[in-house]
CSV table of C-alpha atoms in Angstrom, one decimal:
chain,number,residue,atom,x,y,z
N,28,UNK,CA,27.2,-91.3,-9.0
N,29,UNK,CA,26.0,-88.2,-10.7
N,30,UNK,CA,28.7,-88.8,-13.4
N,31,UNK,CA,27.3,-92.3,-14.0
N,32,UNK,CA,23.8,-90.9,-14.4
N,33,UNK,CA,25.0,-88.4,-17.0
N,34,UNK,CA,26.7,-91.2,-18.9
N,35,UNK,CA,23.4,-93.1,-18.9
N,36,UNK,CA,21.4,-90.2,-20.3
N,37,UNK,CA,20.8,-90.6,-24.1
N,38,UNK,CA,22.6,-88.0,-26.2
N,39,UNK,CA,20.2,-85.4,-27.5
N,40,UNK,CA,22.2,-84.8,-30.7
N,41,UNK,CA,21.8,-87.7,-33.1
N,42,UNK,CA,24.6,-88.3,-35.6
N,43,UNK,CA,23.7,-87.9,-39.2
N,44,UNK,CA,24.6,-91.0,-41.1
N,45,UNK,CA,25.9,-91.2,-44.7
N,46,UNK,CA,22.7,-93.1,-45.7
N,47,UNK,CA,20.6,-90.2,-44.5
N,48,UNK,CA,22.6,-87.7,-46.4
N,49,UNK,CA,22.3,-89.8,-49.6
N,50,UNK,CA,18.6,-90.2,-49.1
N,51,UNK,CA,18.2,-86.4,-48.5
N,52,UNK,CA,20.1,-85.7,-51.7
N,53,UNK,CA,17.9,-88.2,-53.7
N,54,UNK,CA,14.7,-86.7,-52.3
N,55,UNK,CA,15.9,-83.2,-53.0
N,56,UNK,CA,16.7,-84.1,-56.6
N,57,UNK,CA,13.4,-85.8,-57.0
N,58,UNK,CA,11.6,-82.7,-55.7
N,59,UNK,CA,13.5,-80.4,-58.1
N,60,UNK,CA,12.7,-82.7,-61.1
N,61,UNK,CA,9.0,-82.8,-60.0
N,62,UNK,CA,8.8,-79.0,-59.6
N,63,UNK,CA,10.5,-78.0,-62.9
N,64,UNK,CA,7.5,-78.9,-65.1
N,65,UNK,CA,5.3,-76.8,-62.9
N,66,UNK,CA,7.7,-73.9,-63.0
N,67,UNK,CA,8.0,-74.2,-66.8
N,68,UNK,CA,4.3,-74.2,-67.2
N,69,UNK,CA,3.9,-71.1,-65.1
N,70,UNK,CA,6.7,-69.2,-66.9
N,71,UNK,CA,5.5,-70.3,-70.4
N,72,UNK,CA,2.0,-69.0,-69.6
N,73,UNK,CA,3.5,-65.5,-69.3
N,74,UNK,CA,6.1,-65.7,-72.0
N,75,UNK,CA,5.8,-63.8,-75.4
N,76,UNK,CA,4.7,-66.1,-78.2
N,77,UNK,CA,7.4,-65.0,-80.6
N,78,UNK,CA,10.1,-65.7,-77.9
N,79,UNK,CA,8.8,-69.3,-77.5
N,80,UNK,CA,8.7,-69.8,-81.3
N,81,UNK,CA,12.2,-68.5,-81.8
N,82,UNK,CA,14.0,-69.7,-78.7
N,83,UNK,CA,11.8,-72.5,-77.4
N,84,UNK,CA,10.6,-73.0,-73.8
N,85,UNK,CA,12.9,-71.5,-71.2
N,86,UNK,CA,12.8,-71.6,-67.4
N,87,UNK,CA,13.3,-67.9,-67.4
N,88,UNK,CA,11.9,-66.1,-70.5
N,89,UNK,CA,13.6,-63.5,-72.6
N,90,UNK,CA,10.4,-61.5,-72.8
N,91,UNK,CA,7.3,-61.5,-70.7
N,92,UNK,CA,3.8,-61.2,-72.1
N,93,UNK,CA,0.2,-61.5,-70.9
N,94,UNK,CA,-1.2,-62.5,-74.3
N,95,UNK,CA,-1.6,-66.2,-73.5
N,96,UNK,CA,-3.4,-65.6,-70.2
N,97,UNK,CA,-5.4,-62.8,-71.8
N,98,UNK,CA,-6.6,-65.2,-74.5
N,99,UNK,CA,-8.0,-67.5,-71.8
N,100,UNK,CA,-9.4,-64.7,-69.7
N,101,UNK,CA,-11.1,-63.2,-72.7
N,102,UNK,CA,-13.8,-65.8,-72.1
N,103,UNK,CA,-14.5,-64.0,-68.8
N,104,UNK,CA,-18.2,-64.6,-68.2
N,105,UNK,CA,-18.2,-68.2,-69.5
N,106,UNK,CA,-15.0,-68.9,-67.6
N,107,UNK,CA,-16.6,-67.8,-64.4
N,108,UNK,CA,-19.7,-69.8,-65.1
N,109,UNK,CA,-17.7,-72.9,-65.9
N,110,UNK,CA,-15.6,-72.4,-62.7
N,111,UNK,CA,-18.9,-72.3,-60.7
N,112,UNK,CA,-20.1,-75.5,-62.4
N,113,UNK,CA,-16.9,-77.3,-61.7
N,114,UNK,CA,-16.8,-76.2,-58.0
N,115,UNK,CA,-20.4,-77.2,-57.5
N,116,UNK,CA,-19.8,-80.7,-59.1
N,117,UNK,CA,-16.6,-81.2,-57.1
N,118,UNK,CA,-18.1,-80.2,-53.7
N,119,UNK,CA,-21.4,-82.1,-54.1
N,120,UNK,CA,-19.8,-85.2,-55.7
N,121,UNK,CA,-17.1,-85.4,-53.1
N,122,UNK,CA,-19.6,-85.0,-50.2
N,123,UNK,CA,-22.1,-87.6,-51.6
N,124,UNK,CA,-19.3,-90.0,-52.5
N,125,UNK,CA,-17.7,-89.8,-49.1
N,126,UNK,CA,-21.1,-90.3,-47.4
N,127,UNK,CA,-22.1,-93.3,-49.6
N,128,UNK,CA,-18.7,-95.0,-49.5
N,129,UNK,CA,-18.1,-94.6,-45.8
N,130,UNK,CA,-21.5,-96.1,-45.1
N,131,UNK,CA,-20.8,-99.0,-47.5
N,132,UNK,CA,-17.3,-99.5,-45.9
N,133,UNK,CA,-18.8,-99.5,-42.4
N,134,UNK,CA,-21.4,-102.1,-43.4
N,135,UNK,CA,-19.0,-104.6,-44.9
N,136,UNK,CA,-16.6,-104.1,-42.0
N,137,UNK,CA,-19.1,-105.4,-39.5
N,138,UNK,CA,-18.5,-109.2,-39.0
N,139,UNK,CA,-22.0,-109.7,-37.7
N,140,UNK,CA,-23.6,-108.2,-40.8
N,141,UNK,CA,-25.0,-111.2,-42.8
N,142,UNK,CA,-24.7,-109.5,-46.3
N,143,UNK,CA,-21.1,-108.3,-45.7
N,144,UNK,CA,-19.5,-111.0,-47.9
N,145,UNK,CA,-22.1,-110.7,-50.6
N,146,UNK,CA,-21.7,-106.9,-50.8
N,147,UNK,CA,-18.0,-107.2,-50.8
N,148,UNK,CA,-18.2,-109.5,-53.9
N,149,UNK,CA,-20.8,-107.2,-55.4
N,150,UNK,CA,-18.4,-104.3,-54.9
N,151,UNK,CA,-15.5,-106.0,-56.7
N,152,UNK,CA,-17.6,-106.9,-59.8
N,153,UNK,CA,-17.5,-103.4,-61.4
N,154,UNK,CA,-13.7,-103.3,-60.9
N,155,UNK,CA,-13.3,-106.5,-62.9
N,156,UNK,CA,-16.0,-106.1,-65.5
N,157,UNK,CA,-17.1,-103.0,-67.3
N,158,UNK,CA,-20.0,-102.5,-69.7
N,159,UNK,CA,-18.2,-99.9,-71.7
N,160,UNK,CA,-18.9,-96.3,-72.7
N,161,UNK,CA,-21.6,-97.1,-75.2
N,162,UNK,CA,-23.7,-99.1,-72.9
N,163,UNK,CA,-23.3,-96.5,-70.1
N,164,UNK,CA,-24.3,-93.7,-72.6
N,165,UNK,CA,-27.5,-95.6,-73.6
N,166,UNK,CA,-28.5,-96.3,-70.0
N,167,UNK,CA,-27.9,-92.8,-68.8
N,168,UNK,CA,-29.6,-91.0,-71.7
N,169,UNK,CA,-32.4,-93.4,-72.8
N,170,UNK,CA,-33.4,-95.1,-69.6
N,171,UNK,CA,-32.5,-92.5,-66.9
N,172,UNK,CA,-33.2,-89.5,-69.2
N,173,UNK,CA,-30.3,-87.6,-67.7
N,174,UNK,CA,-28.9,-86.1,-70.9
N,175,UNK,CA,-27.5,-82.6,-70.4
N,176,UNK,CA,-27.8,-83.0,-66.6
N,177,UNK,CA,-25.2,-82.1,-64.0
N,178,UNK,CA,-26.0,-85.4,-62.2
N,179,UNK,CA,-24.1,-87.2,-65.0
N,180,UNK,CA,-21.0,-85.3,-63.9
N,181,UNK,CA,-21.5,-86.4,-60.3
N,182,UNK,CA,-23.0,-89.9,-60.2
N,183,UNK,CA,-20.5,-91.9,-62.4
N,184,UNK,CA,-17.5,-90.9,-60.2
N,185,UNK,CA,-19.4,-91.0,-56.9
N,186,UNK,CA,-18.4,-94.5,-55.8
N,187,UNK,CA,-15.0,-96.2,-56.4
N,188,UNK,CA,-14.2,-99.7,-55.4
N,189,UNK,CA,-10.6,-98.9,-54.3
N,190,UNK,CA,-11.8,-96.0,-52.2
N,191,UNK,CA,-14.3,-98.2,-50.4
N,192,UNK,CA,-11.6,-100.7,-49.7
N,193,UNK,CA,-9.3,-98.0,-48.3
N,194,UNK,CA,-12.1,-96.8,-46.0
N,195,UNK,CA,-13.1,-100.3,-44.9
N,196,UNK,CA,-9.5,-101.2,-44.1
N,197,UNK,CA,-9.1,-98.1,-42.1
N,198,UNK,CA,-12.1,-98.9,-40.0
N,199,UNK,CA,-10.9,-102.5,-39.4
N,200,UNK,CA,-7.3,-101.5,-38.5
N,201,UNK,CA,-7.7,-98.2,-36.8
N,202,UNK,CA,-11.0,-98.1,-35.0
N,203,UNK,CA,-11.3,-100.6,-32.1
N,204,UNK,CA,-14.2,-103.0,-32.3
N,205,UNK,CA,-14.6,-102.8,-28.6
N,206,UNK,CA,-15.6,-99.2,-29.0
N,207,UNK,CA,-18.5,-100.1,-31.2
N,208,UNK,CA,-19.4,-103.0,-28.9
N,209,UNK,CA,-19.5,-100.6,-26.0
N,210,UNK,CA,-21.8,-98.2,-27.9
N,211,UNK,CA,-24.1,-101.1,-28.7
N,212,UNK,CA,-24.2,-102.1,-25.1
N,213,UNK,CA,-25.1,-98.6,-24.2
N,214,UNK,CA,-28.1,-98.8,-26.5
N,215,UNK,CA,-26.8,-97.0,-29.6
N,216,UNK,CA,-28.1,-98.3,-32.9
N,217,UNK,CA,-26.1,-98.7,-36.1
N,218,UNK,CA,-26.8,-95.2,-37.5
N,219,UNK,CA,-25.8,-93.6,-34.2
N,220,UNK,CA,-22.7,-95.8,-33.9
N,221,UNK,CA,-21.7,-94.8,-37.4
N,222,UNK,CA,-22.4,-91.1,-37.4
N,223,UNK,CA,-21.3,-90.3,-33.8
N,224,UNK,CA,-18.4,-92.8,-33.3
N,225,UNK,CA,-17.1,-94.2,-36.6
N,226,UNK,CA,-17.4,-91.2,-38.9
N,227,UNK,CA,-15.5,-88.7,-36.6
N,228,UNK,CA,-12.6,-91.3,-36.3
N,229,UNK,CA,-12.5,-91.6,-40.1
N,230,UNK,CA,-11.3,-88.1,-40.7
N,231,UNK,CA,-7.7,-88.9,-41.9
N,232,UNK,CA,-8.9,-91.5,-44.3
N,233,UNK,CA,-11.9,-89.4,-45.5
N,234,UNK,CA,-9.5,-86.5,-46.1
N,235,UNK,CA,-7.2,-88.7,-48.2
N,236,UNK,CA,-10.1,-90.3,-50.2
N,237,UNK,CA,-11.9,-86.9,-50.5
N,238,UNK,CA,-8.8,-85.2,-52.0
N,239,UNK,CA,-8.5,-88.0,-54.6
N,240,UNK,CA,-12.2,-87.7,-55.4
N,241,UNK,CA,-12.0,-83.9,-55.6
N,242,UNK,CA,-9.1,-84.2,-58.0
N,243,UNK,CA,-10.9,-86.7,-60.2
N,244,UNK,CA,-14.0,-84.5,-60.3
N,245,UNK,CA,-12.0,-81.4,-61.0
N,246,UNK,CA,-10.1,-83.0,-63.9
N,247,UNK,CA,-13.0,-84.8,-65.5
N,248,UNK,CA,-14.0,-83.8,-68.9
N,249,UNK,CA,-15.0,-86.9,-70.7
N,250,UNK,CA,-18.4,-87.2,-69.1
N,251,UNK,CA,-19.0,-83.5,-69.9
N,252,UNK,CA,-18.0,-84.1,-73.5
N,253,UNK,CA,-20.5,-87.0,-73.8
N,254,UNK,CA,-23.5,-85.7,-71.9
N,255,UNK,CA,-23.4,-81.9,-71.6
N,256,UNK,CA,-24.8,-79.6,-74.4
N,257,UNK,CA,-25.7,-76.4,-72.7
N,258,UNK,CA,-23.1,-73.7,-72.3
N,259,UNK,CA,-24.4,-72.8,-68.8
N,260,UNK,CA,-23.6,-76.4,-67.7
N,261,UNK,CA,-20.1,-76.8,-69.2
N,262,UNK,CA,-17.4,-77.4,-66.6
N,263,UNK,CA,-14.1,-75.7,-66.7
N,264,UNK,CA,-12.1,-78.5,-68.4
N,265,UNK,CA,-14.6,-78.8,-71.3
N,266,UNK,CA,-14.5,-75.0,-71.8
N,267,UNK,CA,-10.7,-75.0,-71.9
N,268,UNK,CA,-10.7,-77.8,-74.4
N,269,UNK,CA,-13.1,-75.7,-76.6
N,270,UNK,CA,-10.7,-72.8,-76.2
N,271,UNK,CA,-7.8,-74.9,-77.4
N,272,UNK,CA,-9.9,-76.1,-80.4
N,273,UNK,CA,-10.8,-72.6,-81.3
N,274,UNK,CA,-7.1,-71.5,-81.2
N,275,UNK,CA,-6.1,-74.5,-83.4
N,276,UNK,CA,-9.0,-73.7,-85.8
N,277,UNK,CA,-7.8,-70.1,-86.2
N,278,UNK,CA,-4.2,-71.2,-86.7
N,279,UNK,CA,-4.9,-73.9,-89.3
N,280,UNK,CA,-7.7,-72.2,-91.3
N,281,UNK,CA,-6.6,-69.6,-93.8
N,282,UNK,CA,-10.1,-68.5,-94.5
N,283,UNK,CA,-10.7,-67.1,-91.0
N,284,UNK,CA,-12.0,-63.5,-91.3
N,285,UNK,CA,-9.7,-60.7,-90.2
N,286,UNK,CA,-12.3,-59.6,-87.6
N,287,UNK,CA,-11.9,-62.9,-85.8
N,288,UNK,CA,-8.1,-62.6,-85.7
N,289,UNK,CA,-8.5,-59.0,-84.5
N,290,UNK,CA,-10.8,-60.2,-81.7
N,291,UNK,CA,-7.8,-62.4,-80.5
N,292,UNK,CA,-5.6,-59.3,-80.3
N,293,UNK,CA,-4.0,-59.6,-83.7
N,294,UNK,CA,-1.8,-62.5,-82.8
N,295,UNK,CA,-2.8,-66.0,-81.7
N,296,UNK,CA,-0.5,-67.2,-78.8
N,297,UNK,CA,-0.8,-70.9,-79.3
N,298,UNK,CA,1.9,-72.2,-76.9
N,299,UNK,CA,1.5,-69.6,-74.1
N,300,UNK,CA,-2.3,-69.9,-74.3
N,301,UNK,CA,-1.9,-73.7,-73.9
N,302,UNK,CA,0.2,-73.3,-70.8
N,303,UNK,CA,-2.2,-70.7,-69.5
N,304,UNK,CA,-5.1,-73.2,-69.8
N,305,UNK,CA,-3.1,-75.8,-67.9
N,306,UNK,CA,-2.3,-73.2,-65.2
N,307,UNK,CA,-6.0,-72.3,-64.9
N,308,UNK,CA,-6.8,-75.9,-64.3
N,309,UNK,CA,-4.1,-77.0,-61.9
N,310,UNK,CA,-3.9,-73.7,-59.9
N,311,UNK,CA,-6.7,-74.4,-57.4
N,312,UNK,CA,-5.6,-78.0,-56.8
N,313,UNK,CA,-2.0,-76.7,-56.0
N,314,UNK,CA,-3.4,-74.2,-53.5
N,315,UNK,CA,-5.7,-76.7,-51.8
N,316,UNK,CA,-3.2,-79.7,-51.6
N,317,UNK,CA,-1.0,-78.4,-48.8
N,318,UNK,CA,-3.9,-78.2,-46.4
N,319,UNK,CA,-4.8,-81.9,-47.0
N,320,UNK,CA,-1.3,-83.2,-47.1
N,321,UNK,CA,-0.9,-84.5,-43.6
N,322,UNK,CA,-4.4,-86.2,-43.7
N,323,UNK,CA,-3.6,-87.5,-47.2
N,324,UNK,CA,-0.4,-89.3,-46.1
N,325,UNK,CA,-1.8,-90.6,-42.9
N,326,UNK,CA,-5.1,-91.9,-44.4
N,327,UNK,CA,-3.3,-93.7,-47.3
N,328,UNK,CA,-0.6,-95.3,-45.2
N,329,UNK,CA,-3.1,-96.7,-42.6
N,330,UNK,CA,-5.8,-97.5,-45.1
N,331,UNK,CA,-3.6,-99.2,-47.6
N,332,UNK,CA,-2.7,-102.1,-45.2
N,333,UNK,CA,-4.7,-105.2,-45.9
N,334,UNK,CA,-7.0,-106.3,-43.1
């Protein structure tokens, strides 16, 4: 009898199939191909400029150098200030965006809310029709008088139609309606139901949407180029673009004084400085991403199902 029971017990060791091996090889190859550009960027940022000019980009340089990174770090005070502006815009914009979009998503997910259909259609209009950059510039500067204001780095990216749809779908598919009905029976109002019941259960989806928003804020430079004039309000991306333009100007202009070239250390590391600027931009995102990865995958897979 004992022997029969042992035969009925499932085997703890699962056999690895050929399909799983093939899939693992494909995923490993894809991971390597995705990592190689990042590795090349990192190495090129610390490669000697003459080595890049003579031998091209290599995954392991013939000669190391800090000239490219030093060119970027030479803007030390302005670089630190721009980092602060970018961090402030990213944190405030992501927080406000998640608050507004989660409240919007909660409202249109409630079947008993009379304006749910109207607001849903109203939400889709900006995704289908856009007034363009010129009209937006005139509205923001002439009517709202927000020229050279940090709010113009926050508000245009604050609400996204697709992010609201993801949050709304997550609420419909993952949060039981009976839970909200029970809270309503117990006397909870809409605000209490949202902040004490719905919002805590939205954490996976909020993490996924929040990471996408933070990345968009961190990489945004067009709004800064259009609306920001003061050096103290320039975000990181706009500063790095200005650094690249300065390097190109020094390289292409033969009338540049010797003192300006001496201030750059005698040589102008064009390629290594370019890679150093990329490294300065993507570095913080690469550090933060692993902490949000599990929420990012869960929030997207659940929130992407149509409800």
